Short mmCIF file of C-alpha atoms and ligand atoms in Angstrom, two decimals:
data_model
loop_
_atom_site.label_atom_id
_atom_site.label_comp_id
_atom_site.label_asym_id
_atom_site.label_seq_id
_atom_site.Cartn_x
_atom_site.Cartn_y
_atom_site.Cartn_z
CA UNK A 880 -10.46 135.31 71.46
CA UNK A 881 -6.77 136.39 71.60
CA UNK A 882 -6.19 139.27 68.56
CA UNK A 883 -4.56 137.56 66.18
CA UNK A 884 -0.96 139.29 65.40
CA UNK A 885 -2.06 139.93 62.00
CA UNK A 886 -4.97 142.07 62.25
CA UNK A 887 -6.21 144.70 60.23
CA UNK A 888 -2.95 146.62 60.41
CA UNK A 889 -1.40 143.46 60.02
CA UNK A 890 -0.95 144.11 56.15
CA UNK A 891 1.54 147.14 57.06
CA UNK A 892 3.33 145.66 59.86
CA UNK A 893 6.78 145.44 58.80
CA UNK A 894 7.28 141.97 60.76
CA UNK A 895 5.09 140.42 58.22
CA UNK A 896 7.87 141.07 56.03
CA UNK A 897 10.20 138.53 57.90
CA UNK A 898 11.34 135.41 55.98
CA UNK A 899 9.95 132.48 57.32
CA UNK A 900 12.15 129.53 58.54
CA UNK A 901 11.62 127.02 56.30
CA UNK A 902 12.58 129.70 53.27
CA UNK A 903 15.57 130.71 55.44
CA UNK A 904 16.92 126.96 56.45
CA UNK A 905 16.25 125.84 52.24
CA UNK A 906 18.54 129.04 50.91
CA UNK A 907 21.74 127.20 49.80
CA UNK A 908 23.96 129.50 51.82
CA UNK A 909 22.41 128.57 54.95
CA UNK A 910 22.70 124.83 53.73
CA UNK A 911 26.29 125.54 53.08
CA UNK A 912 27.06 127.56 55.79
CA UNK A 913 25.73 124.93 58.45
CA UNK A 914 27.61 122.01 57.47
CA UNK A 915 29.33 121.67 60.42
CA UNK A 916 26.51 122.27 63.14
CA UNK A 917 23.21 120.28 63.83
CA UNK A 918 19.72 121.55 62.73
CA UNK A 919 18.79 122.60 66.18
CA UNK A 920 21.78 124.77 66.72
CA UNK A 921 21.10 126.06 62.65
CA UNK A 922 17.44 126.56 63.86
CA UNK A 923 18.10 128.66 67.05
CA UNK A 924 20.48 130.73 64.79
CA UNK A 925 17.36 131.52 62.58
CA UNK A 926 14.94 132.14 65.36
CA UNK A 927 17.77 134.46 67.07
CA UNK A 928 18.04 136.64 63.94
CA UNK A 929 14.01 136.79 63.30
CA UNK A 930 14.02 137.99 66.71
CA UNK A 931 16.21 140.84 66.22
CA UNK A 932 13.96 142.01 63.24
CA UNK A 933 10.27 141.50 65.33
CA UNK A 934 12.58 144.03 67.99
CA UNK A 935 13.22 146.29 65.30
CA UNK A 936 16.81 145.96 66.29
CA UNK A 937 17.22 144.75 62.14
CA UNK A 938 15.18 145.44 58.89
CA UNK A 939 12.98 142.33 57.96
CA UNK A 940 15.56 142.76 54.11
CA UNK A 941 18.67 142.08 56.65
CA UNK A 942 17.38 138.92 58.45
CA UNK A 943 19.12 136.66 55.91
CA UNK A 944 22.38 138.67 56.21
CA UNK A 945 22.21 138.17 59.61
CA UNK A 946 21.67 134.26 59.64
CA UNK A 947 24.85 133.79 57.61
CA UNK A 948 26.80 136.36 59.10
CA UNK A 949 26.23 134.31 62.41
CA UNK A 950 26.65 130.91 60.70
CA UNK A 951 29.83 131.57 59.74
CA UNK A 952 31.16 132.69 63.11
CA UNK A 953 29.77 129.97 64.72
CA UNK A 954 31.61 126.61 64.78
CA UNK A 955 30.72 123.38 66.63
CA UNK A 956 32.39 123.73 69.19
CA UNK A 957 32.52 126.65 71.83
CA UNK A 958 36.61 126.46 72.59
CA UNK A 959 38.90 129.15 70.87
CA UNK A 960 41.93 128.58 69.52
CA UNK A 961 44.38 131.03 71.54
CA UNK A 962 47.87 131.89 70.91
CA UNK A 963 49.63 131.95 74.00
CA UNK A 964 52.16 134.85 74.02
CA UNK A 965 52.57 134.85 77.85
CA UNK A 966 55.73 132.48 78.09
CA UNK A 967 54.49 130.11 80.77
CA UNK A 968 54.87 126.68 78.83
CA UNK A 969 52.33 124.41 80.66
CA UNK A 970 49.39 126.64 80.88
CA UNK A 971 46.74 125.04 82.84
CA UNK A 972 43.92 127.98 81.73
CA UNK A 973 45.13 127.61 78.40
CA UNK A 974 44.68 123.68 78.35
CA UNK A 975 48.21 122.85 79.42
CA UNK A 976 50.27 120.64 76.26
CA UNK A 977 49.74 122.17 73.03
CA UNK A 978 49.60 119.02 70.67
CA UNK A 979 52.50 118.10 68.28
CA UNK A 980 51.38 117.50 64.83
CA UNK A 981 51.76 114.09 65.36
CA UNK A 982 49.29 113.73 68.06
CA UNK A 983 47.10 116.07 65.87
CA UNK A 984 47.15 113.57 63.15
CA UNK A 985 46.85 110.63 65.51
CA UNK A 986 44.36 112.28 67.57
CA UNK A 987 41.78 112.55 63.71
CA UNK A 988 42.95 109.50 62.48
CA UNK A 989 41.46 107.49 66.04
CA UNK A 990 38.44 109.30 65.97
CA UNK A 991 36.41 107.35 64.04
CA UNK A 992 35.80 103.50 64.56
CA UNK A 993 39.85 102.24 65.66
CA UNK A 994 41.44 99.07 66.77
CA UNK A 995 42.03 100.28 70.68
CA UNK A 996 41.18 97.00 71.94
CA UNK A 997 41.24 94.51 68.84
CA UNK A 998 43.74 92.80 67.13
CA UNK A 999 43.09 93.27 63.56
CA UNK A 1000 45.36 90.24 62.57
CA UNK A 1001 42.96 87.87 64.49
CA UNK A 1002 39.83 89.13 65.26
CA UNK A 1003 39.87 89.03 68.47
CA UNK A 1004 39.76 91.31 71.77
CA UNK A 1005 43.41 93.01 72.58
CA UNK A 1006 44.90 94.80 75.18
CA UNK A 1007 43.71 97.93 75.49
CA UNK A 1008 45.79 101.45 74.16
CA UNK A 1009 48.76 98.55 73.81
CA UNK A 1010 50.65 100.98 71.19
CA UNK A 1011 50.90 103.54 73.62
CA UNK A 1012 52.01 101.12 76.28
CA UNK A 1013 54.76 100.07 73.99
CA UNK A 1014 56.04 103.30 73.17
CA UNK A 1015 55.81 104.55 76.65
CA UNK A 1016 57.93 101.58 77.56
CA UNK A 1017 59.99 102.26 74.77
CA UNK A 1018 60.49 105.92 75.93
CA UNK A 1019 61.00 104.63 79.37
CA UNK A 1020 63.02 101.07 79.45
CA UNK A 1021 63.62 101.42 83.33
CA UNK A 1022 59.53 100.97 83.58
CA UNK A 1023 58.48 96.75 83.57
CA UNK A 1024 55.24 97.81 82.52
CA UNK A 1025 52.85 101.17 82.28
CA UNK A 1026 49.17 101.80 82.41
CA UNK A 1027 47.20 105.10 81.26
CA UNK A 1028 44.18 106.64 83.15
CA UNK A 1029 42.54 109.61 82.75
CA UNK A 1030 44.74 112.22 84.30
CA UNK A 1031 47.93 112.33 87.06
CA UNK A 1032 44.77 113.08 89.48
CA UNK A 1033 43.23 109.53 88.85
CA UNK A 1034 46.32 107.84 88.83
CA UNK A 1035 47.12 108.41 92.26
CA UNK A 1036 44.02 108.13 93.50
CA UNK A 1037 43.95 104.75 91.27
CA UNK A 1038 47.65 103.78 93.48
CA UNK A 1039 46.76 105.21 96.22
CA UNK A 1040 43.56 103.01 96.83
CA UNK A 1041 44.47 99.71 95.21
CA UNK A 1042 48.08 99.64 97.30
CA UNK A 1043 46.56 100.86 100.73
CA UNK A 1044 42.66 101.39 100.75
CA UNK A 1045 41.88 100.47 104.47
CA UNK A 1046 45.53 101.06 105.71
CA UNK A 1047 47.34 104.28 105.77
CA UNK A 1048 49.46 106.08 103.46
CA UNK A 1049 52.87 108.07 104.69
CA UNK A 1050 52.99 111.12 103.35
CA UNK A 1051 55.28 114.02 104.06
CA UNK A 1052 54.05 117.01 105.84
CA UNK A 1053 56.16 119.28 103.33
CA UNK A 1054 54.67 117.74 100.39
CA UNK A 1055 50.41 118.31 101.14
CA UNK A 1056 50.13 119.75 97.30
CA UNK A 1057 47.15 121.76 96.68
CA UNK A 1058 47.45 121.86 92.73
CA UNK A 1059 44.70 124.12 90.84
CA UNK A 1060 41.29 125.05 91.49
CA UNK A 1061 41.53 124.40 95.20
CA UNK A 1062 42.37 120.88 94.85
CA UNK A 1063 44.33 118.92 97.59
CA UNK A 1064 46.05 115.58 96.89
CA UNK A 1065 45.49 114.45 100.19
CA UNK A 1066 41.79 115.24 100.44
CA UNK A 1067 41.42 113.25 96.89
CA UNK A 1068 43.59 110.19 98.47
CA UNK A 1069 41.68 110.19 101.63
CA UNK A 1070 38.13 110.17 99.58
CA UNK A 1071 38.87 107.01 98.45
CA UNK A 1072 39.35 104.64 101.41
CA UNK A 1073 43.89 104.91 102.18
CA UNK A 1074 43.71 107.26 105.75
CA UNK A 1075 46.91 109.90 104.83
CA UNK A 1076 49.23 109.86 107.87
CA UNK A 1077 51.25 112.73 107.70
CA UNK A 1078 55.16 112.76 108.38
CA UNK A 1079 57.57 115.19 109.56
CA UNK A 1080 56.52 118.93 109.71
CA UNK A 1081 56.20 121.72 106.70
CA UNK A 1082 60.20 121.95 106.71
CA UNK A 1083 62.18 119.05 107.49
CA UNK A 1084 60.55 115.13 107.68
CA UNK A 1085 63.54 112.66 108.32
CA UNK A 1086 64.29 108.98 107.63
CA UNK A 1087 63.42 108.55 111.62
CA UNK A 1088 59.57 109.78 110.99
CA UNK A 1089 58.88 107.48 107.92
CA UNK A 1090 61.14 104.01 109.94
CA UNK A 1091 58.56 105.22 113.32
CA UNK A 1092 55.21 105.09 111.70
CA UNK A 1093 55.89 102.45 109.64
CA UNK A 1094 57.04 100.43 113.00
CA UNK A 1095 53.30 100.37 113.67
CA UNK A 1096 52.30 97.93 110.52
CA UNK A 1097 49.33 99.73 109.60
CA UNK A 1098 51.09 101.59 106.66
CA UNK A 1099 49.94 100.18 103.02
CA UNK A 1100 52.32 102.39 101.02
CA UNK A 1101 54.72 105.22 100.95
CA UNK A 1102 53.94 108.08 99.00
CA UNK A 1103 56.63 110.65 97.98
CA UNK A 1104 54.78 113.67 96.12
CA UNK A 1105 57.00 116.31 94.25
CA UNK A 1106 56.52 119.75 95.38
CA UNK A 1107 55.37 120.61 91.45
CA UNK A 1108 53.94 123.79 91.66
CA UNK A 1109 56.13 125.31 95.15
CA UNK A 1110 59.61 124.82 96.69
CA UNK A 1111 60.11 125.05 100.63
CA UNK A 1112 63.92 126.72 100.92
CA UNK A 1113 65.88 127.71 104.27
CA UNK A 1114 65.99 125.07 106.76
CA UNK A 1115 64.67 122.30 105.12
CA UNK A 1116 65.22 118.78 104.76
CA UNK A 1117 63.87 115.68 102.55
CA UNK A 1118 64.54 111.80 102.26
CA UNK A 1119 64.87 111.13 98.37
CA UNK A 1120 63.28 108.16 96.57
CA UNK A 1121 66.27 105.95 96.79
CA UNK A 1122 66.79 106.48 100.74
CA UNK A 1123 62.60 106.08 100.82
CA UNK A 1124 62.85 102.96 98.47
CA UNK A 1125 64.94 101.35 101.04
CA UNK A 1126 63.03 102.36 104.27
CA UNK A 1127 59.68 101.01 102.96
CA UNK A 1128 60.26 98.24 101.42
CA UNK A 1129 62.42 97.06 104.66
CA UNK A 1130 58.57 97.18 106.20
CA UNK A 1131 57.52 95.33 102.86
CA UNK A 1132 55.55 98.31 101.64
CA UNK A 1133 55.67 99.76 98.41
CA UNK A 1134 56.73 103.19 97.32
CA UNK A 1135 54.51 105.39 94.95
CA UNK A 1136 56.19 108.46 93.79
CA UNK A 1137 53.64 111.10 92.02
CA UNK A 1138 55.97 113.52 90.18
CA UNK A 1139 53.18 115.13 88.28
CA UNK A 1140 55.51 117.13 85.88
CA UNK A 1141 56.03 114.09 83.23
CA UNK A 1142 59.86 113.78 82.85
CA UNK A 1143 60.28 110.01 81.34
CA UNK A 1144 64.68 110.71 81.67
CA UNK A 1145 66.34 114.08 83.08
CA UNK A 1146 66.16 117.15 80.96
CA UNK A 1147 69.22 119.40 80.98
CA UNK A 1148 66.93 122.56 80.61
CA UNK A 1149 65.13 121.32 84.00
CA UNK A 1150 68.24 120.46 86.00
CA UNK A 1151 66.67 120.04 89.27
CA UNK A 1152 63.40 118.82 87.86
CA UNK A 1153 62.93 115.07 88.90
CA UNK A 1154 62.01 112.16 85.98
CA UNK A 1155 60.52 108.98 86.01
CA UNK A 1156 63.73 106.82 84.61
CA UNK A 1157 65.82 108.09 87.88
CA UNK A 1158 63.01 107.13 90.43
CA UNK A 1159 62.50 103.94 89.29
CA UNK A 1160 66.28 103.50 89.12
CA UNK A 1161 65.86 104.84 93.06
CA UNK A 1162 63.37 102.21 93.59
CA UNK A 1163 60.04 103.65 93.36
CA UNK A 1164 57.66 100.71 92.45
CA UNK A 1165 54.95 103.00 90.54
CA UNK A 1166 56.01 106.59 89.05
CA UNK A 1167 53.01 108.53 88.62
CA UNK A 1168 52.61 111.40 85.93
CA UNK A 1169 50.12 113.38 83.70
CA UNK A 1170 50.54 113.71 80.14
CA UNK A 1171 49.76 117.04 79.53
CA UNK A 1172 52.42 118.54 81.23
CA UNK A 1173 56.06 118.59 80.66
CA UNK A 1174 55.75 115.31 78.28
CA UNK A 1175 53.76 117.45 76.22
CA UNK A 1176 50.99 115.11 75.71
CA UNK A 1177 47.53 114.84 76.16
CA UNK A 1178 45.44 114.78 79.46
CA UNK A 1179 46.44 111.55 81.07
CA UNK A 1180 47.86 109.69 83.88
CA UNK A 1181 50.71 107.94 83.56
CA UNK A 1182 51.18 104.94 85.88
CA UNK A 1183 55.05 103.71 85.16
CA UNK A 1184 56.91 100.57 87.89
CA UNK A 1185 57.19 96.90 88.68
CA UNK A 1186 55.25 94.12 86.61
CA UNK A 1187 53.25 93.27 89.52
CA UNK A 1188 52.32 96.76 90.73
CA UNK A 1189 51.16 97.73 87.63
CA UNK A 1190 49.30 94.56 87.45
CA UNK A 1191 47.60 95.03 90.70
CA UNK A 1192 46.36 98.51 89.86
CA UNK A 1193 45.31 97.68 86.52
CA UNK A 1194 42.74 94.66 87.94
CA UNK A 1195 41.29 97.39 90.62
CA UNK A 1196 37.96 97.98 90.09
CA UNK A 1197 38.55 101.81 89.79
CA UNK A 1198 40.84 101.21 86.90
CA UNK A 1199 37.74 100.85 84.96
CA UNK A 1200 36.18 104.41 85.95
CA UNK A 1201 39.62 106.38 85.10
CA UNK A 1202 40.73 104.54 81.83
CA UNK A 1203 41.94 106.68 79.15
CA UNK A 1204 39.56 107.64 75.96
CA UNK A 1205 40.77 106.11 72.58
CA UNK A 1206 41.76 109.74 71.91
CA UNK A 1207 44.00 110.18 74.31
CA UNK A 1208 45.80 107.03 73.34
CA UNK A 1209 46.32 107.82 70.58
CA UNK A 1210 47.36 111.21 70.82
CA UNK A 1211 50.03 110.20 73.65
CA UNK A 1212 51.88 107.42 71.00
CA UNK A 1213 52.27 109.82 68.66
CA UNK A 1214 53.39 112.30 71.24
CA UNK A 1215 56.01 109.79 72.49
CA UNK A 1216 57.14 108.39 68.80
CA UNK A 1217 56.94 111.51 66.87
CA UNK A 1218 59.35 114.55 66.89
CA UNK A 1219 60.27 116.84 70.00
CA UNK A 1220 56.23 118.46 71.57
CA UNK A 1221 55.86 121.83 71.09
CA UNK A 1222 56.39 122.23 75.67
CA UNK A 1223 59.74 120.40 75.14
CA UNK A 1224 60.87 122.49 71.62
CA UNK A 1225 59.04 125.88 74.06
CA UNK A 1226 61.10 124.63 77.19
CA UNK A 1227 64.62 124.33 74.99
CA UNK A 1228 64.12 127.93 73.30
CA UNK A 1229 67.28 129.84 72.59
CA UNK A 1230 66.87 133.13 74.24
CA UNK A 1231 69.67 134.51 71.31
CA UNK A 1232 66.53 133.04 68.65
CA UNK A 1233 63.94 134.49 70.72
CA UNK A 1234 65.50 137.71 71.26
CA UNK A 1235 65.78 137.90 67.26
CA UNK A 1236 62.16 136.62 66.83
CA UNK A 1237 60.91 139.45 68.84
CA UNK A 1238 63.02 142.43 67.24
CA UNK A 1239 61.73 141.11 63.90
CA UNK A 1240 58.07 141.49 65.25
CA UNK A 1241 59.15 144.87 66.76
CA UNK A 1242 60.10 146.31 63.68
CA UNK A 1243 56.74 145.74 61.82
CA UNK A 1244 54.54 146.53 64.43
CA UNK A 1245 56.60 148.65 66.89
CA UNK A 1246 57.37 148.72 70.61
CA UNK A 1247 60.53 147.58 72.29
CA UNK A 1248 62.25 144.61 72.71
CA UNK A 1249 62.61 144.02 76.77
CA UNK A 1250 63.73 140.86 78.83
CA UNK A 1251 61.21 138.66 80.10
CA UNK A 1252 61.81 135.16 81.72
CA UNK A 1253 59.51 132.57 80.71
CA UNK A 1254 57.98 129.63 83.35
CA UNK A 1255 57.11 126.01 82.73
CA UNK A 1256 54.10 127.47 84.74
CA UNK A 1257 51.78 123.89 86.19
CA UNK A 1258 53.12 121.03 87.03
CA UNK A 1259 57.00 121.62 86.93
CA UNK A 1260 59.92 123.49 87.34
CA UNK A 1261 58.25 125.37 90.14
CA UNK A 1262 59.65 129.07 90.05
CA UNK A 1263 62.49 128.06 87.49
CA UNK A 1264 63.40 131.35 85.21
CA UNK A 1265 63.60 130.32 81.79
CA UNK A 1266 65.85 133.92 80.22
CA UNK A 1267 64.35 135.28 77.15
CA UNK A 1268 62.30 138.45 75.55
CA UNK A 1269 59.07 139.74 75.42
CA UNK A 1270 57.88 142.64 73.02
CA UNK A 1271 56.27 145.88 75.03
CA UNK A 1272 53.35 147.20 73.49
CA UNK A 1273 50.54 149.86 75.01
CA UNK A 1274 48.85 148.16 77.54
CA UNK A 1275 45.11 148.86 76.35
CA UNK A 1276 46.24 146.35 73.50
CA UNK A 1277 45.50 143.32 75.76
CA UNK A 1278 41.61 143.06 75.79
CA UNK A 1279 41.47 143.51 71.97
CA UNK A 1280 44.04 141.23 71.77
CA UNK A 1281 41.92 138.68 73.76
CA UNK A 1282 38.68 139.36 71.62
CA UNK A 1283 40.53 138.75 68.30
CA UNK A 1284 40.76 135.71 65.74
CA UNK A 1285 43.07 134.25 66.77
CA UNK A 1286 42.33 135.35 70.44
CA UNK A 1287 45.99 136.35 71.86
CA UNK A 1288 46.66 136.18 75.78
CA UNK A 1289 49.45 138.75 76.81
CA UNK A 1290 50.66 139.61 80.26
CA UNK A 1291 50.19 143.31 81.46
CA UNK A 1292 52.75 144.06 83.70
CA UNK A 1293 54.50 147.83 84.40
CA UNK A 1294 51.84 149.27 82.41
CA UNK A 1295 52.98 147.32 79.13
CA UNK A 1296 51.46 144.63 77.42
CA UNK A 1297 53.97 141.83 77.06
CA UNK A 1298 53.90 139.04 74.35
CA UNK A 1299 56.56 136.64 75.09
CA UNK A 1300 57.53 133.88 71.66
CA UNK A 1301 58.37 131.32 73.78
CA UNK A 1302 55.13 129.54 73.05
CA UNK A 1303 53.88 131.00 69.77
CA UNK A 1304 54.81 129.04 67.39
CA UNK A 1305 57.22 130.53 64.52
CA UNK A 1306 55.00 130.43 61.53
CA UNK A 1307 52.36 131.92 63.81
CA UNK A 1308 54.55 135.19 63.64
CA UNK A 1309 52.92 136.28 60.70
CA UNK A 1310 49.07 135.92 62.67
CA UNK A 1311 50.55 137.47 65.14
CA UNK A 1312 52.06 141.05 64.00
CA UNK A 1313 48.14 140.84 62.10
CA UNK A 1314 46.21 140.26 65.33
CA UNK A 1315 48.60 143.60 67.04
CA UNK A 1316 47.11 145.38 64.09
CA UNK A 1317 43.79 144.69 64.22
CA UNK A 1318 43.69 144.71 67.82
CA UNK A 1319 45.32 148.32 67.33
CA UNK A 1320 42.33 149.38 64.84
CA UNK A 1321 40.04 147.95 67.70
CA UNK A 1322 41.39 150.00 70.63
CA UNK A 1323 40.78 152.91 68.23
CA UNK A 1324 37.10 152.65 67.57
CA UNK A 1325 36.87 151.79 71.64
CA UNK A 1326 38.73 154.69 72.84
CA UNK A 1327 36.42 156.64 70.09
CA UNK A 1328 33.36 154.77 71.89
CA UNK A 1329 32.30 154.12 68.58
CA UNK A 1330 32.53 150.27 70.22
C1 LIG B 1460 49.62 118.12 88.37
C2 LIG B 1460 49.85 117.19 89.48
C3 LIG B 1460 48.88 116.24 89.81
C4 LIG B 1460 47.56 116.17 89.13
O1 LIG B 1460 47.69 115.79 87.79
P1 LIG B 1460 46.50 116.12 86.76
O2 LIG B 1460 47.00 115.52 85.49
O3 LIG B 1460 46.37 117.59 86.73
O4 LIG B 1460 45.29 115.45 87.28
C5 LIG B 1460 49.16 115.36 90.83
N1 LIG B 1460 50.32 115.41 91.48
C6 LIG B 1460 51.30 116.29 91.18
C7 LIG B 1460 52.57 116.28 91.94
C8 LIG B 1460 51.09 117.22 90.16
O5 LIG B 1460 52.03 118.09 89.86
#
């Protein structure tokens, strides 16, 4: 027979000493302390802590200390909240669109049972996310009609394959995106049944490529892709939307125009940065867009155009297996009713405001003031400087900095540490000159080795 683990010297084995779980998961702290996590998760956080003390790594008297001390750093969800103090607006690491308040407030108030597809009024089935249709068409009058999918990925794969599956779909050679992680537009198109014919070469495609293949009548659509996250300069050449619009639809073909970045009308910070309200004035037939970049939104696609484009991709079978949450609905209406997004209020920054921002921080917690230019960063404005100021610390305060509560993600760069207010935002300046601190009384004990 196995020994049992409490044998004769069981009475002075230390373990036996341990709190048990059911007297641990009863104590009213714990009860407390767990309110926001499921018993399993509450359970492992017990077992983890009566580990420690059979190790010997804690007293048996600490084990309850222990339980609540790791209760209360643990929260539901694994994600971080992170202030972003490197200037690039639409971070794609740090989840892109920082949320308005707005959206916030739209995104609690939809999470529970909502009317997404009911009309309250009559009891009966609606339209789909029709608030955020409305106020996207409100936002954007040159659209007929929009539809929302999952992200700018889905829509054009959504376009792509409902206008041209089994035909091809022109596509400039300078305009092959590869956009994060690897990921290359015309790989995604091509999985889903359009064959991408490629136009023109890296530098210059001409009216005279498009007119040629399209002379063949085995072209379903015309794509135009904006160059979101590179620009080709030097000897270079490009047929706009409007020149496109006229080309293809001469051959009866539509044009789809992915511009990824999520202008609805021009922005005068983004001068060269193209928006949905001009290329459908052009005569795109479908804009595509995601929401979570320079609208500010959510993740989502954004499908903008004619009546009976729209219309088309909405009845596609796909449509069903990229449709947008409730969440993100809801989020994106209030993005598009409420006040300016945090990208668009980060975007518009007054460097004079910034600069003053940043000595302010500099004189409670030191360093100097030097020039920094922030970026849109993905989807947009592709190597645009935005002018403004960063605040130069040591550069061993990054890692703390990262570790801390609020985490804080800085740019090292010349041997500083960098953190750029473009994106923090101003009542975060108080958490902010705190985090330096403590991430200062961090780097101590570390370069100690005490940690
Ligand atoms: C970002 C981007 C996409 C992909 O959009 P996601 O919302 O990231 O899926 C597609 N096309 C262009 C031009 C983009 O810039």
């Amino acid at each position: 027979m196995p020994q049992s683990p409490t044998g004769d010297q069981g009475a002075q084995d230390p373990r036996r000493r341990i709190p048990r779980t059911d007297h641990l998961l009863a104590l009213p702290e714990v009860v407390a302390a767990s309110g926001s996590m499921g018993e399993r998760v509450v359970r492992d956080v017990v077992r983890a802590a009566q580990d420690r003390a059979r190790r010997g790594e804690i007293a048996p008297e600490d084990v309850q200390a222990a339980v609540l001390a790791a209760l209360g750093e643990h929260s539901a969800s694994s994600l971080r909240p992170v202030l972003n103090a490197t200037g690039v607006i639409v971070h794609t690491n740090l989840g892109r669109a920082p949320l308005s308040a707005a959206a916030r407030q739209a995104l609690q108030d939809a999470s529970g049972y909502t009317d997404v597809e009911f009309d309250l009024a009559t009891g009966a089935r609606a339209r789909r996310g029709a608030g955020a249709r409305a106020a996207l068409l409100a936002a954007c009058p040159a659209a007929e009609d929009a539809l929302v999918v999952n992200n700018g990925a889905a829509a054009l794969l959504l376009a792509t394959t409902a206008l041209a599956a089994g035909r091809e779909v022109l596509w400039s050679r300078g305009e092959l995106v590869e956009i994060g992680a690897g990921f290359r537009l015309a790989e995604l198109v091509a999985s889903a049944g359009a064959q991408v014919r490629e136009v023109g070469t890296t530098n210059r495609t001409h009216a005279a490529d498009y007119r040629d293949a399209l002379a063949g009548g085995t072209v379903g659509a015309v794509l135009k892709v904006h160059t979101s996250n590179y620009r080709i300069e030097g000897f270079t050449s490009e047929v706009g939307i409007a020149e496109l619009a006229g080309i293809a639809h001469a051959h009866g073909v539509p044009l789809i125009a992915d511009l990824g970045s999520g202008l609805l009308a021009p922005e005068p910070a983004l001068p060269a940065e193209p928006d949905t309200a001009t290329a459908l004035a052009d005569g795109a037939d479908v804009v595509l867009t995601s929401g979570d970049k320079l609208l500010g939104g959510p993740q989502a696609g954004i499908l903008l155009g004619r009546a009976e484009v729209i219309a088309r991709l909405a009845r596609h079978p796909l449509a069903r297996a990229v449709r947008a949450d409730k969440l993100a609905l809801a989020a994106l209406e209030a993005t598009l009713a409420g006040p300016v997004p945090p990208v668009l209020a980060a975007l518009r920054q007054d460097p004079v405001a910034l600069r003053e921002r940043t000595a302010r921080l500099a004189e409670r917690v030191g360093g100097s003031v030097v020039p920094h230019d922030g970026r849109v960063g993905g989807g947009g404005g592709a190597e645009v400087p935005l002018p403004g100021w960063a605040l130069a610390l040591e550069p061993g305060l990054a890692a703390p900095l990262r570790a801390g509560e609020p985490a804080v993600v800085a740019t090292v760069r010349d041997d500083a540490c960098l953190l750029d207010l473009r994106c923090v935002p101003g009542e975060a300046d108080d958490t902010l000159a705190a985090a330096i601190e403590a991430a200062r009384a961090g780097a101590v004990i570390t370069a100690d080795g005490k940690r």
